[in-house]
Amino acid sequence: MKRSRIILALNALIVVSMLAGVAVLALIGIGGVSSVSSFSIGSPTTTTAGGATHIQVPLTIGNGGSFGYSGIDVQVDVKDSAGDQLLTGSLGPFDVPAGQTKTVNASLVLDTSKLSQQALQELATTSQNLTVGATLAASEPPFVGVSGAVSAQLAWGAPVSGLKEGTPSFSQYNSTTIEVKVPVSFSNQNQFLTISGNGLVSVLNSSDARVGSGSVSLYVPPNAQFDQVVDLFVELPSSQLQSLLTTDQNIAYTAALSILGGALSGFSLSTPIAYQWGAPFSGLSVGSPVVSAYNSTHYKVSVPLSFADHSASIGVSTVLRATLVNSTSGAAVGSGALPVQASPGTSFSNDLVMYVKVTPSDLGTLFFNDATVHFTAQISGSSGGVVVSFSKSFDVPWGAPASSLKFGTLSAGLYNSTYSQFSTSFNFTDNSAFISLNGDVSGTITDLSGNIVGYVSPATVTVNAGEHFAGSLTGYIRNTALGQSSYVLHLTFQTPFGTVTKLVTVNA
């Protein structure tokens, strides 16, 4: 009897143990071995501070089981439509008691300085759906770990939608600087971000060197429009200043807009711009010179100059100064000046007059010989503080005042016991276009050994430019020197331009 009671007690314990085991398995099933009861993402909110955008992502975890979740860690990331990860964040650890629901905020930071330029460009200019993903890991003591994953779409409007740099307008600020006004417009279609900060517009030349800039203040709330004109000042390339003053040309630049600070710090956009430069001395032309008489020491060289002021706003007001240089000797032989006034859109034409001194060294050659004289006019002036200088080489045909000088045979007749009187004919053509001769000629006569044996009596020579002259020279020669085959006349011509000497051999 006693033994039967013991057996019955053992059997009861076995049954209770089996029931307890079944209950434990049931509880494990109720608590979940792989996923939480509920896990969802709410609507994100954003704030901007310190140049970075902070995104708050609300996460709701529901625990419908019989055991609490403990040590919950949540990892959150945001990816763009191309699958590139834009930002990540984490939250935890925290607990959710059994039968409760808890909402927590995961804080993410959008730091545009850490994004690639391509990702930032897409994020700034393209409306798209971003994917917000969250994964959860926790434990459910005393049994197993639990996990969960969820994702949601975040509609992202482009903060810089339809960015346009309109047709720029140009004006010449001065001879070294262009003022460019560029209309810039875009709309902020993002519901979270306010675009604020400074916009810098840099102007780059063909070598990507910065040659100008301007700035604009940005404050564009969500769903607002930005429309403003950016004022730029662009320096003209110094290596081209001379050609820009005289030659119309197309100048190409690149305008690069960069946002400094704020939610889109580091964003940039480039666009080409071009300007048709109108030169203030456009088509500068130097015509053929005209040579004419001036006074007894100088002659006049008039050089026609013409140009058109094609500049948008620069009027030409200067004095062009010229130095005339003998291209053969390099010596400065004359100078002149020409006041110049021209308004934008007008033309200018006048003669630059230079006065050339006839030097004795030149006169000795040019008085008797036709020639072509090579000159270089070195001309300089200024426009808007920039010096414009150029040179023009030209040839002046020179007609000698005593061209083709010829002498006849010297004949002599007894004058007294010491001297005989001689005469010789001579002629020449005044080939000058402007020099008329009205002077005297005299001299001495030597034998072939260089001994002075007589003298030439002064004679007056008068001839107009372009005319032929014929006359004779007379003088006296020692009787002891008679009988030689030829003599040398050392002639001195007194002219309005100076004294010229000439050695002439005449036959007897």
PDB file of C-alpha atoms in Angstrom, residues 180-347:
ATOM      1  CA  VAL A 180      29.177  90.866 -66.152  1.00  0.00           C
ATOM      2  CA  LYS A 181      25.652  90.611 -64.771  1.00  0.00           C
ATOM      3  CA  VAL A 182      24.470  86.988 -64.632  1.00  0.00           C
ATOM      4  CA  PRO A 183      20.814  86.181 -63.794  1.00  0.00           C
ATOM      5  CA  VAL A 184      20.685  83.138 -61.463  1.00  0.00           C
ATOM      6  CA  SER A 185      17.424  81.365 -60.627  1.00  0.00           C
ATOM      7  CA  PHE A 186      16.229  78.092 -59.066  1.00  0.00           C
ATOM      8  CA  SER A 187      13.434  76.759 -56.871  1.00  0.00           C
ATOM      9  CA  ASN A 188      13.728  74.909 -53.578  1.00  0.00           C
ATOM     10  CA  GLN A 189      11.403  71.916 -53.911  1.00  0.00           C
ATOM     11  CA  ASN A 190      12.676  70.277 -50.752  1.00  0.00           C
ATOM     12  CA  GLN A 191      10.235  70.191 -47.846  1.00  0.00           C
ATOM     13  CA  PHE A 192      12.961  69.874 -45.216  1.00  0.00           C
ATOM     14  CA  LEU A 193      15.881  72.140 -46.136  1.00  0.00           C
ATOM     15  CA  THR A 194      16.317  75.899 -46.167  1.00  0.00           C
ATOM     16  CA  ILE A 195      19.070  76.896 -48.558  1.00  0.00           C
ATOM     17  CA  SER A 196      21.149  79.521 -46.795  1.00  0.00           C
ATOM     18  CA  GLY A 197      24.699  80.766 -46.898  1.00  0.00           C
ATOM     19  CA  ASN A 198      26.797  82.584 -49.463  1.00  0.00           C
ATOM     20  CA  GLY A 199      27.014  81.780 -53.136  1.00  0.00           C
ATOM     21  CA  LEU A 200      30.337  82.482 -54.820  1.00  0.00           C
ATOM     22  CA  VAL A 201      30.498  82.795 -58.588  1.00  0.00           C
ATOM     23  CA  SER A 202      34.014  82.395 -59.935  1.00  0.00           C
ATOM     24  CA  VAL A 203      34.923  83.224 -63.514  1.00  0.00           C
ATOM     25  CA  LEU A 204      37.589  80.997 -65.036  1.00  0.00           C
ATOM     26  CA  ASN A 205      39.515  81.472 -68.252  1.00  0.00           C
ATOM     27  CA  SER A 206      40.398  78.742 -70.746  1.00  0.00           C
ATOM     28  CA  SER A 207      43.308  77.671 -68.499  1.00  0.00           C
ATOM     29  CA  ASP A 208      40.964  77.369 -65.485  1.00  0.00           C
ATOM     30  CA  ALA A 209      42.662  80.342 -63.856  1.00  0.00           C
ATOM     31  CA  ARG A 210      40.338  82.545 -61.846  1.00  0.00           C
ATOM     32  CA  VAL A 211      40.010  85.933 -63.508  1.00  0.00           C
ATOM     33  CA  GLY A 212      36.904  87.298 -61.821  1.00  0.00           C
ATOM     34  CA  SER A 213      34.320  86.685 -59.125  1.00  0.00           C
ATOM     35  CA  GLY A 214      31.126  87.833 -57.498  1.00  0.00           C
ATOM     36  CA  SER A 215      29.002  86.803 -54.539  1.00  0.00           C
ATOM     37  CA  VAL A 216      25.348  86.470 -53.635  1.00  0.00           C
ATOM     38  CA  SER A 217      23.579  85.938 -50.309  1.00  0.00           C
ATOM     39  CA  LEU A 218      21.258  82.898 -50.255  1.00  0.00           C
ATOM     40  CA  TYR A 219      18.160  82.344 -48.153  1.00  0.00           C
ATOM     41  CA  VAL A 220      15.596  80.113 -49.838  1.00  0.00           C
ATOM     42  CA  PRO A 221      13.031  78.367 -47.587  1.00  0.00           C
ATOM     43  CA  PRO A 222      11.265  75.155 -48.659  1.00  0.00           C
ATOM     44  CA  ASN A 223       9.042  75.577 -51.735  1.00  0.00           C
ATOM     45  CA  ALA A 224      10.410  79.097 -52.413  1.00  0.00           C
ATOM     46  CA  GLN A 225      11.896  80.585 -55.572  1.00  0.00           C
ATOM     47  CA  PHE A 226      15.299  82.266 -55.891  1.00  0.00           C
ATOM     48  CA  ASP A 227      15.818  84.823 -58.649  1.00  0.00           C
ATOM     49  CA  GLN A 228      18.679  87.303 -58.468  1.00  0.00           C
ATOM     50  CA  VAL A 229      21.351  88.958 -60.633  1.00  0.00           C
ATOM     51  CA  VAL A 230      24.954  88.298 -59.681  1.00  0.00           C
ATOM     52  CA  ASP A 231      27.370  91.113 -60.468  1.00  0.00           C
ATOM     53  CA  LEU A 232      30.846  90.000 -61.601  1.00  0.00           C
ATOM     54  CA  PHE A 233      34.029  91.853 -62.477  1.00  0.00           C
ATOM     55  CA  VAL A 234      36.279  90.011 -64.895  1.00  0.00           C
ATOM     56  CA  GLU A 235      39.885  91.010 -65.481  1.00  0.00           C
ATOM     57  CA  LEU A 236      41.002  90.907 -69.088  1.00  0.00           C
ATOM     58  CA  PRO A 237      44.129  88.842 -69.758  1.00  0.00           C
ATOM     59  CA  SER A 238      47.160  91.136 -69.554  1.00  0.00           C
ATOM     60  CA  SER A 239      48.911  89.219 -72.323  1.00  0.00           C
ATOM     61  CA  GLN A 240      46.098  90.175 -74.698  1.00  0.00           C
ATOM     62  CA  LEU A 241      45.539  93.794 -73.682  1.00  0.00           C
ATOM     63  CA  GLN A 242      47.214  95.239 -76.743  1.00  0.00           C
ATOM     64  CA  SER A 243      45.250  93.050 -79.141  1.00  0.00           C
ATOM     65  CA  LEU A 244      42.027  93.667 -77.194  1.00  0.00           C
ATOM     66  CA  LEU A 245      42.465  97.401 -77.616  1.00  0.00           C
ATOM     67  CA  THR A 246      42.662  97.107 -81.395  1.00  0.00           C
ATOM     68  CA  THR A 247      40.875  93.872 -82.340  1.00  0.00           C
ATOM     69  CA  ASP A 248      37.263  92.753 -81.826  1.00  0.00           C
ATOM     70  CA  GLN A 249      37.207  89.189 -80.544  1.00  0.00           C
ATOM     71  CA  ASN A 250      35.131  86.567 -78.783  1.00  0.00           C
ATOM     72  CA  ILE A 251      36.258  85.883 -75.209  1.00  0.00           C
ATOM     73  CA  ALA A 252      35.186  82.586 -73.620  1.00  0.00           C
ATOM     74  CA  TYR A 253      34.874  82.009 -69.878  1.00  0.00           C
ATOM     75  CA  THR A 254      33.369  79.508 -67.457  1.00  0.00           C
ATOM     76  CA  ALA A 255      31.154  80.691 -64.603  1.00  0.00           C
ATOM     77  CA  ALA A 256      31.231  78.358 -61.561  1.00  0.00           C
ATOM     78  CA  LEU A 257      28.612  78.794 -58.833  1.00  0.00           C
ATOM     79  CA  SER A 258      29.600  77.377 -55.422  1.00  0.00           C
ATOM     80  CA  ILE A 259      27.526  77.371 -52.234  1.00  0.00           C
ATOM     81  CA  LEU A 260      29.550  78.099 -49.107  1.00  0.00           C
ATOM     82  CA  GLY A 261      28.022  76.986 -45.819  1.00  0.00           C
ATOM     83  CA  GLY A 262      24.528  75.830 -45.047  1.00  0.00           C
ATOM     84  CA  ALA A 263      22.793  72.597 -45.922  1.00  0.00           C
ATOM     85  CA  LEU A 264      24.365  72.316 -49.386  1.00  0.00           C
ATOM     86  CA  SER A 265      27.868  73.502 -48.567  1.00  0.00           C
ATOM     87  CA  GLY A 266      30.265  72.396 -51.284  1.00  0.00           C
ATOM     88  CA  PHE A 267      27.699  72.213 -54.084  1.00  0.00           C
ATOM     89  CA  SER A 268      28.897  73.753 -57.357  1.00  0.00           C
ATOM     90  CA  LEU A 269      27.720  74.117 -60.923  1.00  0.00           C
ATOM     91  CA  SER A 270      29.633  75.371 -63.951  1.00  0.00           C
ATOM     92  CA  THR A 271      28.370  76.850 -67.184  1.00  0.00           C
ATOM     93  CA  PRO A 272      30.156  78.430 -70.160  1.00  0.00           C
ATOM     94  CA  ILE A 273      29.712  82.090 -70.964  1.00  0.00           C
ATOM     95  CA  ALA A 274      31.114  84.064 -73.887  1.00  0.00           C
ATOM     96  CA  TYR A 275      31.505  87.756 -74.631  1.00  0.00           C
ATOM     97  CA  GLN A 276      31.954  89.553 -77.905  1.00  0.00           C
ATOM     98  CA  TRP A 277      34.568  92.164 -77.048  1.00  0.00           C
ATOM     99  CA  GLY A 278      34.419  95.412 -78.968  1.00  0.00           C
ATOM    100  CA  ALA A 279      37.823  97.057 -79.225  1.00  0.00           C
ATOM    101  CA  PRO A 280      38.026 100.809 -78.549  1.00  0.00           C
ATOM    102  CA  PHE A 281      40.615 101.133 -81.363  1.00  0.00           C
ATOM    103  CA  SER A 282      38.959  98.578 -83.620  1.00  0.00           C
ATOM    104  CA  GLY A 283      40.410  98.257 -87.106  1.00  0.00           C
ATOM    105  CA  LEU A 284      43.188 100.735 -86.396  1.00  0.00           C
ATOM    106  CA  SER A 285      44.599 101.584 -89.798  1.00  0.00           C
ATOM    107  CA  VAL A 286      47.729 103.502 -90.725  1.00  0.00           C
ATOM    108  CA  GLY A 287      47.664 104.781 -94.299  1.00  0.00           C
ATOM    109  CA  SER A 288      50.384 105.777 -96.749  1.00  0.00           C
ATOM    110  CA  PRO A 289      52.339 108.853 -95.658  1.00  0.00           C
ATOM    111  CA  VAL A 290      52.346 112.125 -97.564  1.00  0.00           C
ATOM    112  CA  VAL A 291      55.558 114.177 -97.533  1.00  0.00           C
ATOM    113  CA  SER A 292      55.467 117.968 -97.960  1.00  0.00           C
ATOM    114  CA  ALA A 293      57.500 121.099 -97.238  1.00  0.00           C
ATOM    115  CA  TYR A 294      57.327 122.757 -93.841  1.00  0.00           C
ATOM    116  CA  ASN A 295      60.175 125.248 -93.319  1.00  0.00           C
ATOM    117  CA  SER A 296      63.854 125.737 -94.031  1.00  0.00           C
ATOM    118  CA  THR A 297      64.935 123.054 -91.551  1.00  0.00           C
ATOM    119  CA  HIS A 298      62.125 120.478 -91.543  1.00  0.00           C
ATOM    120  CA  TYR A 299      59.777 118.741 -93.860  1.00  0.00           C
ATOM    121  CA  LYS A 300      56.390 117.322 -92.911  1.00  0.00           C
ATOM    122  CA  VAL A 301      55.224 113.692 -92.970  1.00  0.00           C
ATOM    123  CA  SER A 302      51.454 113.214 -92.645  1.00  0.00           C
ATOM    124  CA  VAL A 303      50.230 109.706 -91.812  1.00  0.00           C
ATOM    125  CA  PRO A 304      46.465 109.028 -92.091  1.00  0.00           C
ATOM    126  CA  LEU A 305      45.055 107.210 -89.027  1.00  0.00           C
ATOM    127  CA  SER A 306      41.573 105.779 -88.664  1.00  0.00           C
ATOM    128  CA  PHE A 307      39.677 103.437 -86.324  1.00  0.00           C
ATOM    129  CA  ALA A 308      36.202 102.776 -84.959  1.00  0.00           C
ATOM    130  CA  ASP A 309      35.318 102.680 -81.262  1.00  0.00           C
ATOM    131  CA  HIS A 310      33.448  99.354 -81.012  1.00  0.00           C
ATOM    132  CA  SER A 311      33.511  99.348 -77.218  1.00  0.00           C
ATOM    133  CA  ALA A 312      30.269  99.158 -75.307  1.00  0.00           C
ATOM    134  CA  SER A 313      31.049 102.010 -72.963  1.00  0.00           C
ATOM    135  CA  ILE A 314      34.664 103.158 -73.274  1.00  0.00           C
ATOM    136  CA  GLY A 315      35.138 106.462 -75.030  1.00  0.00           C
ATOM    137  CA  VAL A 316      38.577 107.108 -76.440  1.00  0.00           C
ATOM    138  CA  SER A 317      40.136 110.342 -75.235  1.00  0.00           C
ATOM    139  CA  THR A 318      43.878 110.502 -75.600  1.00  0.00           C
ATOM    140  CA  VAL A 319      46.798 112.019 -77.434  1.00  0.00           C
ATOM    141  CA  LEU A 320      48.631 109.736 -79.810  1.00  0.00           C
ATOM    142  CA  ARG A 321      52.298 110.632 -79.770  1.00  0.00           C
ATOM    143  CA  ALA A 322      54.658 109.472 -82.473  1.00  0.00           C
ATOM    144  CA  THR A 323      58.396 109.251 -82.896  1.00  0.00           C
ATOM    145  CA  LEU A 324      59.722 108.805 -86.409  1.00  0.00           C
ATOM    146  CA  VAL A 325      62.819 106.630 -86.623  1.00  0.00           C
ATOM    147  CA  ASN A 326      65.109 106.086 -89.585  1.00  0.00           C
ATOM    148  CA  SER A 327      64.825 102.332 -89.994  1.00  0.00           C
ATOM    149  CA  THR A 328      68.311 102.116 -91.500  1.00  0.00           C
ATOM    150  CA  SER A 329      70.288 104.079 -88.918  1.00  0.00           C
ATOM    151  CA  GLY A 330      67.913 103.738 -85.975  1.00  0.00           C
ATOM    152  CA  ALA A 331      68.123 107.454 -85.304  1.00  0.00           C
ATOM    153  CA  ALA A 332      65.056 109.424 -84.261  1.00  0.00           C
ATOM    154  CA  VAL A 333      64.487 112.018 -86.973  1.00  0.00           C
ATOM    155  CA  GLY A 334      61.090 113.488 -86.141  1.00  0.00           C
ATOM    156  CA  SER A 335      58.055 113.549 -83.876  1.00  0.00           C
ATOM    157  CA  GLY A 336      54.429 114.567 -83.764  1.00  0.00           C
ATOM    158  CA  ALA A 337      51.179 114.332 -81.793  1.00  0.00           C
ATOM    159  CA  LEU A 338      47.501 113.858 -82.582  1.00  0.00           C
ATOM    160  CA  PRO A 339      44.617 114.500 -80.129  1.00  0.00           C
ATOM    161  CA  VAL A 340      42.001 111.751 -80.448  1.00  0.00           C
ATOM    162  CA  GLN A 341      38.374 111.819 -79.334  1.00  0.00           C
ATOM    163  CA  ALA A 342      35.870 109.075 -80.126  1.00  0.00           C
ATOM    164  CA  SER A 343      32.664 107.945 -78.459  1.00  0.00           C
ATOM    165  CA  PRO A 344      31.413 104.328 -78.433  1.00  0.00           C
ATOM    166  CA  GLY A 345      29.918 103.487 -81.789  1.00  0.00           C
ATOM    167  CA  THR A 346      31.664 106.296 -83.657  1.00  0.00           C
ATOM    168  CA  SER A 347      34.626 106.410 -86.028  1.00  0.00           C
TER     169      SER A 347
END
